[in-house]
Coordinates of C-alpha atoms and ligand atoms in Angstrom, one line a residue:
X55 CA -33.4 133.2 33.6
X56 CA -35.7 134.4 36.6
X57 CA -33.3 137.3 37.9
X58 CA -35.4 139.0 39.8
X59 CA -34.9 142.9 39.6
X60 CA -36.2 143.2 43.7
X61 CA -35.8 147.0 43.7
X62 CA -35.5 150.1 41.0
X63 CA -32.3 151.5 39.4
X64 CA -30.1 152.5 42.1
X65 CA -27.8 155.0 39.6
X66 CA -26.3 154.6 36.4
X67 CA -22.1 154.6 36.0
X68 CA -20.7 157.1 38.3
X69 CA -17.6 159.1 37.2
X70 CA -14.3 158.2 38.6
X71 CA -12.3 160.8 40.3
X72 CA -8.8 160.6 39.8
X73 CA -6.5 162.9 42.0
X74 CA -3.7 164.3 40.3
X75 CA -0.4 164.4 41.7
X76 CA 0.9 168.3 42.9
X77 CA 4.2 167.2 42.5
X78 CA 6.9 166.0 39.3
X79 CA 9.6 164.2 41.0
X80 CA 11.3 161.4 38.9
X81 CA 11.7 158.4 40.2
X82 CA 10.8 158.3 43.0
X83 CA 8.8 155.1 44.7
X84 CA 6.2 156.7 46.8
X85 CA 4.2 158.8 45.3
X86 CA 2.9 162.2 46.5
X87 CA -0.5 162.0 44.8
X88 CA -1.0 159.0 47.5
X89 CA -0.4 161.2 50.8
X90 CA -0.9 164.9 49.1
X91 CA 1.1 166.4 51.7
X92 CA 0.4 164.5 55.0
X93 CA 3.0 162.7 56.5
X94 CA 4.1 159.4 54.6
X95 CA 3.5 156.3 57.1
X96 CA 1.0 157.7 59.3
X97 CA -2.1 156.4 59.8
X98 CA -5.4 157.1 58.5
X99 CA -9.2 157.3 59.2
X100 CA -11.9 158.9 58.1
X101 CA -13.2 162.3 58.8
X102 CA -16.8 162.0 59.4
X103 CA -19.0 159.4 58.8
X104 CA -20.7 158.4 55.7
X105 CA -24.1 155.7 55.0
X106 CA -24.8 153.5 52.0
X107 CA -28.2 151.7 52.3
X108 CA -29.5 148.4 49.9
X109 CA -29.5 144.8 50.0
X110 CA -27.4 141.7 50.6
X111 CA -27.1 139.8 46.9
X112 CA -27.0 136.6 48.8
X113 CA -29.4 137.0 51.8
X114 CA -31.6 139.6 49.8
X115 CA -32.2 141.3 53.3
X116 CA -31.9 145.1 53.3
X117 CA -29.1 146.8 55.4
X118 CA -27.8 150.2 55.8
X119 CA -23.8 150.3 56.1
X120 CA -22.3 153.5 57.9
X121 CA -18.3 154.0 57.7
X122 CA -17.1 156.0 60.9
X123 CA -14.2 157.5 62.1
X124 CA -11.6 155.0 64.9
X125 CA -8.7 155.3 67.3
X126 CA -5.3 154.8 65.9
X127 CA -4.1 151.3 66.1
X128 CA -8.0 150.2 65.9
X129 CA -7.5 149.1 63.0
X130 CA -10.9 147.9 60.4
X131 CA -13.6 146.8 63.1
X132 CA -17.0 145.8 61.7
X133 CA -19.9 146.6 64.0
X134 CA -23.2 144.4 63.6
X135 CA -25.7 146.3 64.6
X136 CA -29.9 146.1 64.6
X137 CA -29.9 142.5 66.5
X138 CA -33.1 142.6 68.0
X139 CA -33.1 144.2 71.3
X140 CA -29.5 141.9 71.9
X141 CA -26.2 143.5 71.7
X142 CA -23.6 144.9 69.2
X143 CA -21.1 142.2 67.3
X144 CA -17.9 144.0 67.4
X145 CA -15.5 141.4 65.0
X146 CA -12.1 142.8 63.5
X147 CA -11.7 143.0 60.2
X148 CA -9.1 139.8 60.5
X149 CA -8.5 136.3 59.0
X150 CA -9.2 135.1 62.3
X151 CA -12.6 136.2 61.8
X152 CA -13.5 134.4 58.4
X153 CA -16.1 131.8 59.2
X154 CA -17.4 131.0 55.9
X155 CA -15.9 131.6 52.4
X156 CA -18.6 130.1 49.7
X157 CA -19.7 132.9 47.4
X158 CA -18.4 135.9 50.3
X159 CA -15.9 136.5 52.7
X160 CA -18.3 136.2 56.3
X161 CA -17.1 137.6 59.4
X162 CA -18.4 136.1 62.6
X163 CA -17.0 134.4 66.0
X164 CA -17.8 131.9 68.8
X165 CA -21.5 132.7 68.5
X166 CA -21.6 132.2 64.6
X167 CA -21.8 134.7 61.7
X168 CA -22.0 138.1 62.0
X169 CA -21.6 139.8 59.1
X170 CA -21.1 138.2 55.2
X171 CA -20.1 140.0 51.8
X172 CA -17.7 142.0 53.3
X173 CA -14.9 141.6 50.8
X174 CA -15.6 145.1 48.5
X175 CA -16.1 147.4 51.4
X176 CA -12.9 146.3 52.9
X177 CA -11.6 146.3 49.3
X178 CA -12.6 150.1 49.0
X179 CA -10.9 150.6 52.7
X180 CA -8.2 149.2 52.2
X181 CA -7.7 150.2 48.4
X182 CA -8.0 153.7 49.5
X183 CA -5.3 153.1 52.4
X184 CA -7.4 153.5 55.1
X185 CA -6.3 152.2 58.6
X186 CA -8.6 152.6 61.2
X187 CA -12.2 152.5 60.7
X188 CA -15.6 151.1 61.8
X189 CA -18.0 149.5 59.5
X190 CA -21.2 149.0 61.0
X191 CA -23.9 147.2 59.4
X192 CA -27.3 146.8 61.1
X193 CA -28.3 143.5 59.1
X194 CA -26.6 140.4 58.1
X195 CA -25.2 141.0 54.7
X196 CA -23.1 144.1 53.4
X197 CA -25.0 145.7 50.9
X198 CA -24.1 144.5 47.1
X199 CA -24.8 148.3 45.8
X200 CA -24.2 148.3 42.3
X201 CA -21.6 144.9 42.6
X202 CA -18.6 146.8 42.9
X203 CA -16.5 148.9 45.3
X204 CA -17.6 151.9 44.0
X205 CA -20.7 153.0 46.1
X206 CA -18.0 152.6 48.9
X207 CA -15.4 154.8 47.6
X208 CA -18.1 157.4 47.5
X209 CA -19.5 157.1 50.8
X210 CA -15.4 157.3 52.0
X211 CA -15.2 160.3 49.7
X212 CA -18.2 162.3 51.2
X213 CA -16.7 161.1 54.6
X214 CA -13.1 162.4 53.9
X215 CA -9.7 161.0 54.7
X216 CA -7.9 162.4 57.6
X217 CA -3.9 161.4 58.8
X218 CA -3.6 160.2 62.7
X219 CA -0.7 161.1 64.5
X220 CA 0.4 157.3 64.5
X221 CA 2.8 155.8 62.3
X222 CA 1.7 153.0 60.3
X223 CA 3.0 149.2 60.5
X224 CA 3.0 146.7 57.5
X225 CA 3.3 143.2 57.3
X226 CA 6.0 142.7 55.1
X227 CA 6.0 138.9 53.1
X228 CA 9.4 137.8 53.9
X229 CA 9.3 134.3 51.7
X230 CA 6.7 132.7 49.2
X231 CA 3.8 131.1 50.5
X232 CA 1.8 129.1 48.2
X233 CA -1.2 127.4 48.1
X234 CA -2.8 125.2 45.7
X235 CA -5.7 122.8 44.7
X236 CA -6.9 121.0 41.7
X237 CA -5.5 123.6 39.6
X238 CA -5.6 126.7 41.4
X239 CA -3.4 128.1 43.1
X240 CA -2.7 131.4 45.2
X241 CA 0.6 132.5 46.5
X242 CA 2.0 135.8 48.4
X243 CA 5.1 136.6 47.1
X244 CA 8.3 138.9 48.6
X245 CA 7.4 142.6 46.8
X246 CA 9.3 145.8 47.8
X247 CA 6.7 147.9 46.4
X248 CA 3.7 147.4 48.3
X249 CA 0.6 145.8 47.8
X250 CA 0.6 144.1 44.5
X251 CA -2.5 142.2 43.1
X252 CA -2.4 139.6 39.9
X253 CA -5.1 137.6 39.2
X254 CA -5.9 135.1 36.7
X255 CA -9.1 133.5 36.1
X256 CA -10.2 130.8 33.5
X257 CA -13.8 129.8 32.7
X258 CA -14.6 127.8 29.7
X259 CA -17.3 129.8 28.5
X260 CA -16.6 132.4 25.1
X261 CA -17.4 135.3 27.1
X262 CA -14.6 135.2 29.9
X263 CA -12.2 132.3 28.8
X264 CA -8.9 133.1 29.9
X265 CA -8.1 136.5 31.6
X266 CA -5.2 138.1 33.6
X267 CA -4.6 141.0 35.4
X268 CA -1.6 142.9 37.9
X269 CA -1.6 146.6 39.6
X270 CA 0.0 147.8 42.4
X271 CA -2.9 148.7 44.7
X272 CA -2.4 152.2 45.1
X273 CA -5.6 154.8 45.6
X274 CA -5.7 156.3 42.2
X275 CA -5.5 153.4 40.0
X276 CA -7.9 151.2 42.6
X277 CA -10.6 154.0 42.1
X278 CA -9.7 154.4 38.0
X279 CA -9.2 150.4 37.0
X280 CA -10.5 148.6 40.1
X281 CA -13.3 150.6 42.2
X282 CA -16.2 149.8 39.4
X283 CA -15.6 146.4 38.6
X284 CA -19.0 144.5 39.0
X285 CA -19.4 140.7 40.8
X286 CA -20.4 138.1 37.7
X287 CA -22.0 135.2 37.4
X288 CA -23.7 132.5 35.4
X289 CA -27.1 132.3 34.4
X290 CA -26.3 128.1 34.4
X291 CA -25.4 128.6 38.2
X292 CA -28.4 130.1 39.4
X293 CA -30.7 127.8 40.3
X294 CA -28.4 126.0 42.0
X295 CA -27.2 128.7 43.8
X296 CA -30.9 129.5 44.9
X297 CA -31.8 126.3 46.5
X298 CA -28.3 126.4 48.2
X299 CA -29.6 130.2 49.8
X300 CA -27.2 132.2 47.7
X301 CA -28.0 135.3 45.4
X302 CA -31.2 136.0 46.5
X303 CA -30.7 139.4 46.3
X304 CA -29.1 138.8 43.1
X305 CA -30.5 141.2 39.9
X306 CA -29.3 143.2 37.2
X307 CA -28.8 145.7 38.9
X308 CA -25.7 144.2 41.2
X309 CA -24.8 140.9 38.8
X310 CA -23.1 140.7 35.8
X311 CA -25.5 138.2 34.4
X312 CA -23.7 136.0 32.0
X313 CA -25.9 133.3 29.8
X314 CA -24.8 130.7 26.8
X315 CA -23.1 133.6 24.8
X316 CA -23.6 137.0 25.8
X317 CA -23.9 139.5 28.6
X318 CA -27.6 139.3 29.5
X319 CA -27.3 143.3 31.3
X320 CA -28.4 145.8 28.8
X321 CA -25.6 148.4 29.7
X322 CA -23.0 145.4 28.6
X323 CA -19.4 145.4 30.9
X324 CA -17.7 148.3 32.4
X325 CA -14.0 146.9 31.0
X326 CA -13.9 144.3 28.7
X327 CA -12.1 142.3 31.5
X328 CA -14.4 143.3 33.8
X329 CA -14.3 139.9 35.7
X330 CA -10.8 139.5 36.2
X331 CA -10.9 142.8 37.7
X332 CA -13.5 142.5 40.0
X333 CA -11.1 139.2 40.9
X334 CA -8.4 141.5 42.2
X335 CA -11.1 143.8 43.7
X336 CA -12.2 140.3 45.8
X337 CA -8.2 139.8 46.5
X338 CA -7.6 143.0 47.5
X339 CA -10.9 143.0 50.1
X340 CA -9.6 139.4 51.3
X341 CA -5.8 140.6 52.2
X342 CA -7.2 143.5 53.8
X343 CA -8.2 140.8 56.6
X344 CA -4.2 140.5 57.2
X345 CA -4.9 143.2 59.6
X346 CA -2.5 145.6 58.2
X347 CA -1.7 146.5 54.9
X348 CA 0.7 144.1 53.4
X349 CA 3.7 144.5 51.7
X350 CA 3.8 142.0 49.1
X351 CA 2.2 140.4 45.7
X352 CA -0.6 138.2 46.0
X353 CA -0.9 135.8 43.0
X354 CA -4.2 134.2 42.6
X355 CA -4.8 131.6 39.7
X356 CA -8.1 130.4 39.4
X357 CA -9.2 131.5 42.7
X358 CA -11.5 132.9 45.1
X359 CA -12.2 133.7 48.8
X360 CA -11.4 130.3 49.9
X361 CA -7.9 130.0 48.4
X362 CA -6.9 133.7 49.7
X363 CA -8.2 133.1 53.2
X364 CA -6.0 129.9 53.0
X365 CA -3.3 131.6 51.5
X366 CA -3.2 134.4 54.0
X367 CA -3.8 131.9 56.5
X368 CA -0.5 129.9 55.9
X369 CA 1.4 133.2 56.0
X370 CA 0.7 133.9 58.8
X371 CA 0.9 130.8 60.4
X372 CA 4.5 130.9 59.3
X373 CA 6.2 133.4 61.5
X374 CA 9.5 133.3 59.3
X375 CA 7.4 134.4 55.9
X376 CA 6.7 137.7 57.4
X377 CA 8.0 140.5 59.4
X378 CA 6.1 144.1 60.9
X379 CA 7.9 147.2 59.3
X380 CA 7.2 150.9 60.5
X381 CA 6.7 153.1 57.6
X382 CA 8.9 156.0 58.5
X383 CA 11.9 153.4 59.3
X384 CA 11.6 153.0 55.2
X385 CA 11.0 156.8 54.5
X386 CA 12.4 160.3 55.0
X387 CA 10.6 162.8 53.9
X388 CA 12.5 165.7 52.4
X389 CA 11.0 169.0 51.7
X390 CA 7.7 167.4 51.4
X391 CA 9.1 164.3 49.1
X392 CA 9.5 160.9 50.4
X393 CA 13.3 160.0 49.5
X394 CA 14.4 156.1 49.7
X395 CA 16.6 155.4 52.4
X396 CA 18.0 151.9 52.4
X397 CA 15.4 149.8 51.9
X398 CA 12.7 150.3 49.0
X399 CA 9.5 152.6 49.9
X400 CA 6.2 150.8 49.7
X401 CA 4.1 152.3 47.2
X402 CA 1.2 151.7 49.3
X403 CA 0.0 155.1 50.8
X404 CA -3.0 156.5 52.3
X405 CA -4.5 159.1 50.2
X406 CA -6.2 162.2 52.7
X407 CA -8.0 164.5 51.8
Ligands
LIG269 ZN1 -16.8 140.2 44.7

């Protein structure tokens, strides 16, 4: 296989951080560790700004990706930047944005693409429970870092995580929304708890076969299980995918490169489900386009961008599948512990630093 290995090692495994919670309280549904003692429900962004610089792993052009601070109620705006002597793209962060869904989730408007791969910086974002931010990238592509989220969570983590003194509204999935074709099939499903991912995927190939996977997306466990989950694919698929314009930028060092029997990457996998996670890492950068976190469980069976654009497409489009909610109608916060009122907390929190 000609994978071309277009630039030197960019870092080996970086550890994972996990924040402990302060607090013991028993059964309770938000957790502390998610908000360590800002307000439950208020919005977040990020304290200062923070750069990752590499290349696209479709486009193979290099780009430098800065995270900045934004306005409450801004919500994720990505800022295309370095056009030429033309202006800034400023495109939200929305399904209404998604132009193009083969291979990436791209980002454009009436004047075309404007920004592609943008599905595991938003999944960092929004796994994190990050509201307001801008994401500007000065060249067409995100860069693919190491294929995962992770070079994202620490450029947010050197940034910092700050509450804004605005509550936070969800969109909370009223009724089940499914979409399927020739045997996939995604669906968002009514889930008190917050943001719930399960993916399944199914390759016939003895390396992946038949894998599954469920969390509720909540900061700790997306940096632990999620955050270093690495994009796959097939050495089969490549030169296909080459003369089509895709993965140019694709190498070792971003790709888990799968041939007839093995993993061709001399470090091996991450998890030994590696693929089905970085699935739910893709879902969870998808449904961060619903423009607010979601309250909900997104089922995706044999999917990919396509199907969870279409799937948060049709919720939406249904106006009787979803409602807003503001977080502190569904929490009271008692000497610094969220208690349940009435209806079930979300277990989807921002964690600030
Ligand atoms: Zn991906």
């Amino acid at each position: 296989m000609r994978v071309a290995l277009h630039f030197p090692k960019l870092g080996s495994a970086t550890t994972v951080s996990v924040h402990c919670c302060p607090f013991s309280v028993a059964n309770k549904l938000w957790d502390d560790h998610m908000t360590r003692g800002m307000p439950a429900g208020s919005q977040t962004t990020l304290r200062s700004h923070a750069t990752v610089t590499g290349i696209g792993v479709h486009s193979g052009s290099p780009a430098t990706l800065t995270l900045h601070p934004a306005e409450p109620n801004s919500g994720i705006v990505f800022l295309r930047s370095g056009i030429g002597g033309q202006r800034d793209r400023e495109i939200a962060a929305n399904f209404r944005s998604v132009i193009a869904t083969e291979f990436a989730t791209v980002l454009g408007d009436q004047n075309g693409p404007a920004v592609s791969t943008t599905e595991h910086v938003l999944a960092a974002v929004h796994g994190l429970g990050i509201d307001n931010a801008v994401v500007e990238v000065d060249g067409p592509e995100v860069p693919i870092m190491d294929g995962s989220a992770q070079a994202f969570v620490e450029a947010i983590d050197q940034a910092g995580i700050v509450a804004q003194q605005a509550s936070r509204r969800c969109i909370k999935v009223l009724k089940p929304v499914r979409v399927g074709k020739n045997g996939s099939f995604g669906e968002l499903l009514p889930y008190a708890r917050g943001l719930r991912i399960e993916t399944e995927i199914e390759f016939d190939h003895p390396i992946i076969g038949r894998q599954t996977y469920a969390l509720n997306v909540e900061p700790a466990v997306f940096r632990r299980e999620l955050a270093r989950a690495r994009t796959f694919g097939f050495m089969r698929d490549v030169a296909k995918l080459w003369s089509a314009g895709y993965a140019l930028g694709a190498s070792f060092e971003n790709t888990v490169v799968i041939a007839e029997s093995r993993v061709l990457n001399a470090e091996g996998v991450r998890f030994p489900d590696e693929f089905v996670r970085h699935k739910a890492v893709d879902a969870i950068g998808d449904m961060a386009l619903a423009g607010a976190p979601l309250i909900g469980c997104y089922r995706s069976v044999r999917g990919g961008h396509k199907l969870n654009h279409a799937v948060l497409c049709a919720l939406m489009a249904d106006r009787s599948a979803w409602t807003y909610v503001e977080m502190p109608e569904m929490v009271r916060r008692t000497r610094g512990h969220a208690e349940v009122t009435g209806l079930a907390a979300p277990n989807y929190g921002p964690e600030v630093s």
